[in-house]
Tab-separated table of C-alpha atoms in Angstrom:
chain	number	residue	atom	x	y	z
A	22	GLN	CA	-28.563	-57.418	-7.773
A	23	VAL	CA	-26.877	-57.759	-4.299
A	24	GLN	CA	-27.058	-55.696	-1.209
A	25	LEU	CA	-24.030	-55.589	1.139
A	26	VAL	CA	-23.839	-54.648	4.807
A	27	GLU	CA	-20.496	-54.381	6.598
A	28	SER	CA	-19.981	-54.773	10.373
A	29	GLY	CA	-17.148	-55.327	12.869
A	30	GLY	CA	-15.411	-51.949	12.700
A	31	GLY	CA	-14.358	-50.067	15.778
A	32	LEU	CA	-11.550	-48.583	17.795
A	33	VAL	CA	-8.432	-50.636	18.474
A	34	GLN	CA	-4.900	-49.956	19.649
A	35	ALA	CA	-1.949	-50.334	17.361
A	36	GLY	CA	-0.866	-53.967	17.206
A	37	GLY	CA	-4.411	-55.155	17.785
A	38	SER	CA	-6.868	-57.117	15.581
A	39	LEU	CA	-10.313	-56.741	14.183
A	40	ARG	CA	-12.481	-58.897	11.900
A	41	LEU	CA	-14.829	-57.206	9.455
A	42	SER	CA	-17.816	-58.983	8.095
A	43	CYS	CA	-19.857	-58.234	4.998
A	44	ALA	CA	-23.258	-59.894	4.662
A	45	ALA	CA	-24.834	-60.140	1.211
A	46	SER	CA	-28.423	-60.441	0.291
A	47	GLY	CA	-29.652	-62.705	-2.476
A	48	ARG	CA	-29.099	-66.291	-3.487
A	49	THR	CA	-26.195	-65.723	-5.984
A	50	PHE	CA	-23.495	-64.597	-3.655
A	51	SER	CA	-21.184	-67.347	-4.968
A	52	SER	CA	-21.319	-65.825	-8.431
A	53	TYR	CA	-19.516	-62.597	-7.347
A	54	THR	CA	-15.868	-61.825	-6.931
A	55	MET	CA	-15.674	-59.940	-3.632
A	56	GLY	CA	-13.349	-57.134	-2.606
A	57	TRP	CA	-12.491	-54.935	0.335
A	58	PHE	CA	-11.482	-51.296	-0.159
A	59	ARG	CA	-10.870	-48.484	2.296
A	60	GLN	CA	-10.864	-44.652	2.400
A	61	ALA	CA	-8.872	-42.667	4.830
A	62	PRO	CA	-9.732	-39.053	5.711
A	63	GLY	CA	-8.648	-36.774	2.884
A	64	LYS	CA	-7.556	-39.570	0.680
A	65	GLU	CA	-8.954	-41.497	-2.300
A	66	ARG	CA	-10.517	-44.911	-1.824
A	67	GLU	CA	-8.004	-47.653	-2.258
A	68	PHE	CA	-7.940	-51.388	-2.805
A	69	VAL	CA	-7.251	-53.669	0.178
A	70	ALA	CA	-8.025	-57.300	-0.875
A	71	THR	CA	-10.077	-59.428	-3.254
A	72	ILE	CA	-11.215	-63.042	-3.317
A	73	SER	CA	-12.482	-65.233	-6.118
A	74	ARG	CA	-15.963	-66.730	-6.318
A	75	ILE	CA	-15.277	-69.918	-4.428
A	76	GLY	CA	-12.403	-68.599	-2.430
A	77	GLY	CA	-9.575	-70.293	-4.222
A	78	TYR	CA	-7.733	-67.147	-5.213
A	79	THR	CA	-6.909	-64.027	-3.246
A	80	TYR	CA	-4.869	-60.925	-3.808
A	81	TYR	CA	-3.834	-58.146	-1.447
A	82	ALA	CA	-2.446	-54.620	-1.591
A	83	ARG	CA	1.221	-54.469	-0.725
A	84	SER	CA	0.418	-52.403	2.390
A	85	VAL	CA	-1.585	-55.123	4.035
A	86	LYS	CA	-0.141	-58.346	2.697
A	87	GLY	CA	0.935	-60.589	5.551
A	88	ARG	CA	-1.268	-58.745	8.076
A	89	PHE	CA	-4.802	-59.006	6.570
A	90	THR	CA	-6.667	-62.106	5.419
A	91	ILE	CA	-9.805	-62.136	3.199
A	92	SER	CA	-12.035	-65.118	3.283
A	93	ARG	CA	-15.666	-66.016	2.425
A	94	ASP	CA	-18.289	-68.405	3.473
A	95	ASN	CA	-20.735	-68.913	0.528
A	96	ALA	CA	-23.173	-70.935	2.658
A	97	LYS	CA	-23.536	-67.826	4.878
A	98	ASN	CA	-23.397	-65.237	2.059
A	99	THR	CA	-20.555	-63.513	3.982
A	100	VAL	CA	-17.014	-62.244	3.210
A	101	TYR	CA	-14.579	-61.495	5.923
A	102	LEU	CA	-11.495	-59.351	6.502
A	103	GLN	CA	-9.276	-60.408	9.343
A	104	MET	CA	-6.931	-57.574	10.179
A	105	ASN	CA	-3.961	-58.281	12.433
A	106	SER	CA	-1.032	-56.069	13.567
A	107	LEU	CA	-3.134	-52.975	12.884
A	108	GLU	CA	-1.293	-49.686	12.403
A	109	PRO	CA	-2.596	-46.139	12.694
A	110	GLU	CA	-2.185	-45.957	8.930
A	111	ASP	CA	-4.973	-48.572	8.596
A	112	THR	CA	-7.482	-46.059	10.016
A	113	ALA	CA	-10.194	-45.688	7.399
A	114	VAL	CA	-13.750	-46.424	6.412
A	115	TYR	CA	-13.742	-50.003	5.050
A	116	TYR	CA	-16.109	-50.966	2.215
A	117	CYS	CA	-16.942	-54.309	0.874
A	118	ALA	CA	-17.851	-54.703	-2.856
A	119	ALA	CA	-19.079	-57.232	-5.318
A	120	SER	CA	-18.097	-57.743	-8.903
A	121	GLY	CA	-19.724	-59.843	-11.594
A	122	ILE	CA	-16.423	-60.437	-13.436
A	123	VAL	CA	-14.929	-63.961	-13.481
A	124	THR	CA	-11.504	-63.084	-12.230
A	125	ILE	CA	-10.220	-61.390	-9.043
A	126	THR	CA	-9.632	-57.697	-9.541
A	127	ARG	CA	-8.272	-54.665	-7.695
A	128	GLU	CA	-9.986	-52.260	-10.063
A	129	GLU	CA	-12.678	-50.151	-8.268
A	130	ASP	CA	-14.633	-49.633	-11.587
A	131	GLU	CA	-15.201	-53.405	-11.921
A	132	TYR	CA	-17.172	-53.623	-8.643
A	133	ALA	CA	-20.863	-52.746	-9.314
A	134	TYR	CA	-22.227	-53.157	-5.752
A	135	TRP	CA	-20.992	-51.466	-2.513
A	136	GLY	CA	-21.718	-51.607	1.124
A	137	GLN	CA	-22.194	-48.444	3.203
A	138	GLY	CA	-18.840	-48.890	4.934
A	139	THR	CA	-17.602	-49.499	8.515
A	140	GLN	CA	-15.231	-47.254	10.411
A	141	VAL	CA	-11.880	-48.686	11.617
A	142	THR	CA	-9.835	-46.467	13.884
A	143	VAL	CA	-6.464	-47.531	15.108
A	144	SER	CA	-4.931	-45.537	17.958
A	145	SER	CA	-1.162	-45.170	18.527
């Protein structure tokens, strides 16, 4: 089992940047595929990005590709989401999640562990 705690959210102007962090408990962090998801007000939660166990593979939602970068530091049990060129449409609660499957995935149902979320608000 793994516990996840996100941080780094906040209020930023359009065009700005934020870096989210997700710290994981436990000694088996490197055995999990990690993902970031987000949920905007009144909308369903959606996939943002995923990264493989040792960080060699990544995959992004079309809406963030080229602006967001997911990375991980297995020595620090932490996954990051660098968000650049933020837009008001990026406003949401951002969640990190851990999956025990081998491959990267965008499927929410394949993530067994979730953090509590961190709010990102982008003003226009």
